[in-house]
Short mmCIF file of C-alpha atoms in Angstrom, two decimals:
data_model
loop_
_atom_site.label_atom_id
_atom_site.label_comp_id
_atom_site.label_asym_id
_atom_site.label_seq_id
_atom_site.Cartn_x
_atom_site.Cartn_y
_atom_site.Cartn_z
CA MET A 194 114.18 107.74 123.68
CA LYS A 195 115.98 104.68 122.55
CA TYR A 196 115.79 103.80 118.89
CA GLY A 197 117.14 101.11 116.78
CA ILE A 198 117.02 100.41 113.03
CA ALA A 199 116.45 96.85 111.79
CA LEU A 200 115.02 94.87 108.84
CA PHE A 201 112.53 92.11 109.25
CA PRO A 202 113.03 89.12 106.89
CA SER A 203 110.00 87.28 105.24
CA LYS A 204 107.30 85.79 107.44
CA LYS A 205 108.70 82.51 106.38
CA ILE A 206 112.13 83.12 107.89
CA GLN A 207 110.58 85.00 111.12
CA ASP A 208 108.60 81.86 111.69
CA PHE A 209 111.66 79.70 111.41
CA ALA A 210 113.66 81.71 113.67
CA ASN A 211 110.91 82.03 116.19
CA SER A 212 110.78 78.03 116.28
CA TYR A 213 114.10 78.29 118.13
CA ARG A 214 113.66 81.75 119.57
CA LYS A 215 110.88 80.49 121.69
CA ARG A 216 112.99 78.11 123.46
CA TYR A 217 116.44 79.79 123.25
CA ASP A 218 116.04 83.76 123.15
CA SER A 219 115.52 85.87 126.28
CA HIS A 220 114.14 88.66 123.88
CA TYR A 221 111.71 86.42 122.01
CA SER A 222 108.75 88.32 123.42
CA LEU A 223 110.28 91.86 122.95
CA ILE A 224 110.81 91.97 119.21
CA PRO A 225 110.12 89.95 116.08
CA PRO A 226 113.09 88.02 114.40
CA HIS A 227 115.17 90.71 112.93
CA LEU A 228 118.64 91.89 111.56
CA THR A 229 119.92 94.88 113.41
CA LEU A 230 121.28 97.54 111.26
CA LYS A 231 121.90 100.01 113.93
CA SER A 232 122.04 99.30 117.68
CA THR A 233 120.16 101.11 120.46
CA PHE A 234 120.69 104.84 120.35
CA GLU A 235 119.51 107.94 122.23
CA ALA A 236 117.63 110.54 120.36
CA SER A 237 115.28 113.45 121.43
CA ASP A 238 112.04 114.37 119.74
CA GLU A 239 113.74 116.93 117.76
CA GLU A 240 116.65 114.98 116.53
CA ILE A 241 114.56 111.87 115.56
CA GLN A 242 112.83 114.27 113.08
CA THR A 243 116.14 115.09 111.54
CA ILE A 244 117.04 111.51 111.64
CA VAL A 245 113.78 110.33 109.87
CA LYS A 246 114.66 112.80 106.92
CA GLU A 247 118.04 111.39 106.61
CA LEU A 248 116.79 107.75 106.68
CA TRP A 249 114.52 108.70 103.84
CA LYS A 250 117.24 110.02 102.01
CA ILE A 251 119.37 106.96 102.47
CA ALA A 252 116.46 104.75 101.56
CA GLU A 253 116.04 106.57 98.40
CA ASP A 254 119.61 105.66 97.52
CA THR A 255 119.48 102.14 98.73
CA GLU A 256 118.86 99.07 96.31
CA LEU A 257 116.71 96.03 97.22
CA ILE A 258 118.56 94.21 100.08
CA PRO A 259 119.78 90.59 99.24
CA LEU A 260 119.33 88.27 102.42
CA LYS A 261 120.95 84.83 102.02
CA ILE A 262 121.14 82.72 105.14
CA THR A 263 123.57 79.95 105.01
CA LYS A 264 124.08 78.62 108.53
CA PHE A 265 123.79 78.67 112.24
CA SER A 266 126.60 80.38 114.00
CA SER A 267 127.67 81.81 117.23
CA PHE A 268 129.49 84.68 118.76
CA TYR A 269 131.26 82.52 121.53
CA PRO A 270 133.42 83.35 123.31
CA VAL A 271 132.44 87.06 122.97
CA ASN A 272 129.14 86.06 124.17
CA ASN A 273 126.84 83.29 124.02
CA VAL A 274 124.64 84.38 121.15
CA ILE A 275 123.43 81.87 118.60
CA TYR A 276 122.23 83.36 115.30
CA LEU A 277 121.35 82.65 111.55
CA LYS A 278 124.47 83.83 109.74
CA VAL A 279 123.40 86.25 107.06
CA GLU A 280 126.12 86.47 104.20
CA PRO A 281 127.70 89.98 104.08
CA ASN A 282 126.98 92.02 100.94
CA GLU A 283 127.63 95.53 99.64
CA THR A 284 124.15 96.71 100.20
CA LEU A 285 124.05 95.83 103.90
CA GLN A 286 127.59 96.85 104.57
CA LYS A 287 126.79 100.23 102.85
CA LEU A 288 123.54 100.68 104.98
CA HIS A 289 125.21 99.97 108.09
CA LYS A 290 128.28 102.35 107.34
CA GLN A 291 125.58 105.01 106.61
CA PHE A 292 123.88 104.38 109.78
CA TYR A 293 127.11 105.41 111.71
CA SER A 294 128.46 108.30 109.71
CA GLY A 295 127.23 111.63 108.77
CA ILE A 296 124.49 113.12 111.38
CA PHE A 297 125.12 109.71 113.26
CA THR A 298 127.88 110.41 115.65
CA ASP A 299 127.83 107.20 117.73
CA LYS A 300 130.09 104.36 116.77
CA PRO A 301 129.25 100.72 116.46
CA GLU A 302 130.19 98.52 119.69
CA TYR A 303 131.40 95.56 117.17
CA ALA A 304 132.29 95.01 113.58
CA PHE A 305 129.08 94.43 111.65
CA VAL A 306 128.31 90.89 111.28
CA PRO A 307 124.84 90.61 109.70
CA HIS A 308 122.81 87.99 111.69
CA ILE A 309 119.37 86.95 113.13
CA THR A 310 119.71 86.25 116.74
CA ILE A 311 117.78 83.06 117.56
CA GLY A 312 119.42 82.38 121.14
CA GLN A 313 120.95 84.75 123.93
CA SER A 314 121.24 84.88 127.80
CA LEU A 315 122.45 81.18 127.62
CA SER A 316 124.63 79.79 130.25
CA ASP A 317 128.10 78.18 128.69
CA ALA A 318 126.75 74.62 129.08
CA GLU A 319 123.44 75.39 127.30
CA HIS A 320 125.33 77.43 124.82
CA ALA A 321 127.56 74.32 124.01
CA ASP A 322 124.72 71.66 123.96
CA ILE A 323 122.39 73.85 121.78
CA TYR A 324 124.96 75.17 119.21
CA GLY A 325 126.64 71.79 119.22
CA GLN A 326 123.10 70.53 117.67
CA LEU A 327 122.25 73.37 115.59
CA LYS A 328 125.80 73.70 113.80
CA MET A 329 125.06 70.11 112.29
CA GLN A 330 121.89 71.27 110.70
CA ASP A 331 121.50 72.51 107.27
CA VAL A 332 119.70 75.98 106.77
CA TYR A 333 119.35 77.81 103.76
CA PHE A 334 117.46 80.77 102.88
CA GLU A 335 117.38 83.38 99.97
CA GLU A 336 115.32 86.40 99.36
CA THR A 337 115.49 90.04 98.89
CA VAL A 338 114.06 92.66 101.44
CA ASP A 339 112.53 96.17 100.17
CA ARG A 340 112.22 97.79 103.58
CA PHE A 341 113.93 98.73 106.78
CA HIS A 342 112.23 100.16 109.97
CA LEU A 343 113.15 102.68 112.79
CA LEU A 344 111.86 101.23 116.03
CA TYR A 345 111.67 102.86 119.51
CA GLN A 346 112.03 100.98 122.87
CA LEU A 347 109.31 101.04 125.70
CA GLU A 348 110.08 100.59 129.22
CA ASN A 349 109.52 97.14 129.50
CA GLY A 350 112.28 96.59 126.79
CA SER A 351 109.93 95.69 123.89
CA TRP A 352 109.96 97.69 120.57
CA THR A 353 107.50 99.38 118.83
CA VAL A 354 107.88 100.23 115.05
CA TYR A 355 108.01 104.17 114.33
CA GLU A 356 108.36 103.98 110.64
CA THR A 357 109.06 102.00 107.56
CA PHE A 358 111.45 103.03 104.87
CA HIS A 359 111.35 101.57 101.34
CA VAL A 360 114.33 100.76 99.42
CA GLY A 361 114.87 99.73 95.70
CA LYS A 362 112.62 102.35 94.43
CA GLU A 363 114.62 102.58 91.18
CA GLN A 364 113.76 98.91 90.51
CA GLU A 365 110.02 99.47 90.66
CA MET B 180 98.76 85.92 105.26
CA LYS B 181 96.78 87.33 108.33
CA TYR B 182 97.05 91.15 108.47
CA GLY B 183 95.45 93.68 110.76
CA ILE B 184 95.43 97.77 110.77
CA ALA B 185 96.32 99.51 114.20
CA LEU B 186 97.64 102.60 115.60
CA PHE B 187 100.25 102.82 118.48
CA PRO B 188 99.56 105.76 120.88
CA SER B 189 102.61 107.65 122.27
CA LYS B 190 105.28 105.92 124.11
CA LYS B 191 103.77 107.24 127.49
CA ILE B 192 100.54 105.77 126.87
CA GLN B 193 102.01 102.37 125.81
CA ASP B 194 104.10 102.34 128.89
CA PHE B 195 100.85 103.10 131.03
CA ALA B 196 99.11 100.31 129.30
CA ASN B 197 101.78 97.96 129.55
CA SER B 198 102.10 98.42 133.38
CA TYR B 199 98.44 96.63 133.54
CA ARG B 200 98.81 94.47 130.27
CA LYS B 201 101.99 92.78 131.84
CA ARG B 202 99.67 91.10 134.58
CA TYR B 203 96.10 91.19 132.97
CA ASP B 204 96.65 90.71 129.19
CA SER B 205 97.25 87.38 127.46
CA HIS B 206 98.30 89.10 124.47
CA TYR B 207 101.22 91.20 126.17
CA SER B 208 104.11 89.79 124.55
CA LEU B 209 102.43 89.68 121.00
CA ILE B 210 102.12 93.34 120.18
CA PRO B 211 102.72 96.48 121.63
CA PRO B 212 99.66 98.56 123.06
CA HIS B 213 97.50 99.67 120.26
CA LEU B 214 94.13 100.72 119.12
CA THR B 215 92.66 98.23 116.38
CA LEU B 216 91.43 99.97 113.26
CA LYS B 217 90.60 96.65 111.51
CA SER B 218 90.80 93.36 112.87
CA THR B 219 92.54 90.14 111.46
CA PHE B 220 91.73 89.76 107.73
CA GLU B 221 93.25 87.43 105.10
CA ALA B 222 95.00 88.60 102.16
CA SER B 223 97.35 87.12 99.52
CA ASP B 224 100.55 88.51 98.60
CA GLU B 225 98.94 90.13 95.23
CA GLU B 226 95.88 91.34 97.29
CA ILE B 227 98.02 93.19 99.76
CA GLN B 228 99.84 95.17 97.15
CA THR B 229 96.69 96.51 96.09
CA ILE B 230 95.43 97.12 99.76
CA VAL B 231 98.76 98.94 100.45
CA LYS B 232 98.00 101.30 97.53
CA GLU B 233 94.58 102.05 98.94
CA LEU B 234 95.67 102.38 102.45
CA TRP B 235 98.05 105.26 101.04
CA LYS B 236 95.20 106.87 99.48
CA ILE B 237 93.14 106.65 102.56
CA ALA B 238 96.11 108.16 104.61
CA GLU B 239 96.54 110.93 102.42
CA ASP B 240 92.86 112.06 102.79
CA THR B 241 92.93 111.65 106.70
CA GLU B 242 93.78 114.24 109.13
CA LEU B 243 95.75 114.03 112.35
CA ILE B 244 93.99 111.45 114.58
CA PRO B 245 92.95 112.90 118.02
CA LEU B 246 93.09 110.38 120.83
CA LYS B 247 91.47 111.39 123.97
CA ILE B 248 91.61 108.63 126.87
CA THR B 249 89.24 109.15 129.49
CA LYS B 250 88.46 106.02 131.63
CA PHE B 251 88.81 102.32 132.04
CA SER B 252 86.01 100.42 130.61
CA SER B 253 85.04 97.01 129.85
CA PHE B 254 83.34 94.77 127.23
CA TYR B 255 81.64 92.61 130.12
CA PRO B 256 79.38 90.84 129.68
CA VAL B 257 80.15 90.25 125.95
CA ASN B 258 83.59 89.27 126.95
CA ASN B 259 86.01 89.82 129.72
CA VAL B 260 88.26 92.48 128.07
CA ILE B 261 89.34 95.64 129.89
CA TYR B 262 90.45 98.55 128.11
CA LEU B 263 91.21 102.22 127.91
CA LYS B 264 88.31 104.17 126.60
CA VAL B 265 89.26 106.33 123.73
CA GLU B 266 86.56 108.88 123.08
CA PRO B 267 85.01 108.33 119.45
CA ASN B 268 85.75 111.01 117.06
CA GLU B 269 84.97 111.65 113.18
CA THR B 270 88.36 110.88 112.29
CA LEU B 271 88.71 107.66 113.86
CA GLN B 272 84.91 106.70 112.85
CA LYS B 273 85.84 107.56 109.19
CA LEU B 274 88.93 105.60 109.18
CA HIS B 275 87.22 102.46 110.63
CA LYS B 276 84.31 102.89 107.94
CA GLN B 277 86.86 103.14 105.00
CA PHE B 278 88.74 100.00 106.34
CA TYR B 279 85.51 98.07 105.99
CA SER B 280 84.07 99.46 102.48
CA GLY B 281 85.45 99.88 99.04
CA ILE B 282 87.84 97.08 98.23
CA PHE B 283 87.35 95.91 101.67
CA THR B 284 84.52 93.12 101.46
CA ASP B 285 84.83 91.85 105.14
CA LYS B 286 82.55 93.24 107.59
CA PRO B 287 83.25 94.24 111.17
CA GLU B 288 82.33 91.69 114.05
CA TYR B 289 81.41 94.41 116.38
CA ALA B 290 80.36 98.07 116.26
CA PHE B 291 83.50 100.34 116.44
CA VAL B 292 84.21 101.07 120.05
CA PRO B 293 87.81 102.64 120.02
CA HIS B 294 89.75 101.22 122.77
CA ILE B 295 93.33 100.13 123.78
CA THR B 296 93.05 96.71 125.49
CA ILE B 297 94.80 96.21 128.95
CA GLY B 298 93.42 93.03 130.06
CA GLN B 299 91.92 89.84 128.38
CA SER B 300 91.53 85.94 128.93
CA LEU B 301 90.36 86.76 132.42
CA SER B 302 88.21 84.51 134.29
CA ASP B 303 84.77 86.07 135.47
CA ALA B 304 86.17 86.34 139.01
CA GLU B 305 89.44 87.95 137.90
CA HIS B 306 87.69 90.43 135.58
CA ALA B 307 85.32 91.46 138.61
CA ASP B 308 88.06 92.12 140.88
CA ILE B 309 90.44 93.97 138.44
CA TYR B 310 87.66 96.04 136.83
CA GLY B 311 86.35 96.85 140.24
CA GLN B 312 89.57 98.35 141.28
CA LEU B 313 90.29 100.15 137.89
CA LYS B 314 87.13 101.80 137.32
CA MET B 315 87.39 103.65 140.43
CA GLN B 316 90.91 105.05 139.05
CA ASP B 317 91.28 108.38 137.20
CA VAL B 318 92.88 108.21 133.86
CA TYR B 319 93.42 111.08 131.25
CA PHE B 320 95.42 111.42 128.23
CA GLU B 321 95.07 113.66 125.36
CA GLU B 322 97.50 113.55 122.20
CA THR B 323 97.30 113.57 118.31
CA VAL B 324 98.59 110.59 116.38
CA ASP B 325 100.26 111.17 112.99
CA ARG B 326 100.47 107.40 111.47
CA PHE B 327 98.78 104.05 111.48
CA HIS B 328 100.38 100.71 110.48
CA LEU B 329 99.50 97.55 108.51
CA LEU B 330 100.81 94.52 110.47
CA TYR B 331 100.90 90.91 109.56
CA GLN B 332 100.73 88.03 112.04
CA LEU B 333 103.37 85.39 112.60
CA GLU B 334 102.61 81.55 113.34
CA ASN B 335 103.18 82.28 117.04
CA GLY B 336 100.50 84.88 117.12
CA SER B 337 102.90 87.92 117.37
CA TRP B 338 102.64 90.54 114.99
CA THR B 339 105.27 92.43 112.63
CA VAL B 340 104.84 95.89 111.09
CA TYR B 341 104.72 95.76 107.36
CA GLU B 342 104.19 99.30 106.75
CA THR B 343 103.74 102.86 108.16
CA PHE B 344 101.09 105.20 106.92
CA HIS B 345 101.50 108.97 107.55
CA VAL B 346 98.29 111.09 108.16
CA GLY B 347 97.67 114.77 108.51
CA LYS B 348 99.90 115.56 105.61
CA GLU B 349 97.87 118.78 104.80
CA GLN B 350 98.85 120.38 108.31
CA GLU B 351 102.54 119.71 107.55
#
């Protein structure tokens, strides 16, 4: 089965992101607004049991995750994806690194740029038009996130949450 | 915020349900195929912390949940909802009862008929046509489910998972 690891920002940020995704994101109906921590990977039913245990361990050692959104940005010209830029921080970087080392043998396709996608599958002209407008807009959110999720993908491309992992336990 | 409690059947059943939901279910893009254990309810940020603790307790005392799907059925003439009928069992009944007693003060709108919706918002003619075909079809799934989820609703009507609760711990 295909799995992925993501975190969901607060409802406030998800609602904000969806106000753009509705118009600009071809994946709008497949998954709520999210920050991908580990892209799609294959795992058997047996493998995922080992992975779940590893994720519990990683979560146990992870602090609350700071999330600071400062602007709209774009991956153009690599691809026509528009996103809410999440300022990199040690906690996110460490999580990402842990999700691509140890028992995880796959390698990330791109360098880790924490982001919440709000537009994709846009033509060059659409991208230029939409991003031209958005990059002028102010956007600022700051919060902490206390959990991440392991999800699996259905045949129609949509994602179902398999498990929730709590972080920041030492702060409780 | 608006919350709900549901369980997701296996990917196999979700894919099967989606093959119908795609055409017949107006909520297809809002949530993966699911069995509702507690309908939409309101809770404040404080209340939900108490509720989460209560759900951990309930989950701790719950056995693995048997899921047996035996046929297509319909809530007509109450409403034009077509669903996969899930055979009632003690574990499901007990969970539902616990989610509407104790700290939960709201009452269920209908008697508990465990089901996985595959069609809704259908006209009478559509319902008659589609259900007429489906009720002739054989369908059979049997599995056990080891978790349920607390979800919250975004402004666009879609649902994000907040937390996973494991059941059947004594069998581990």
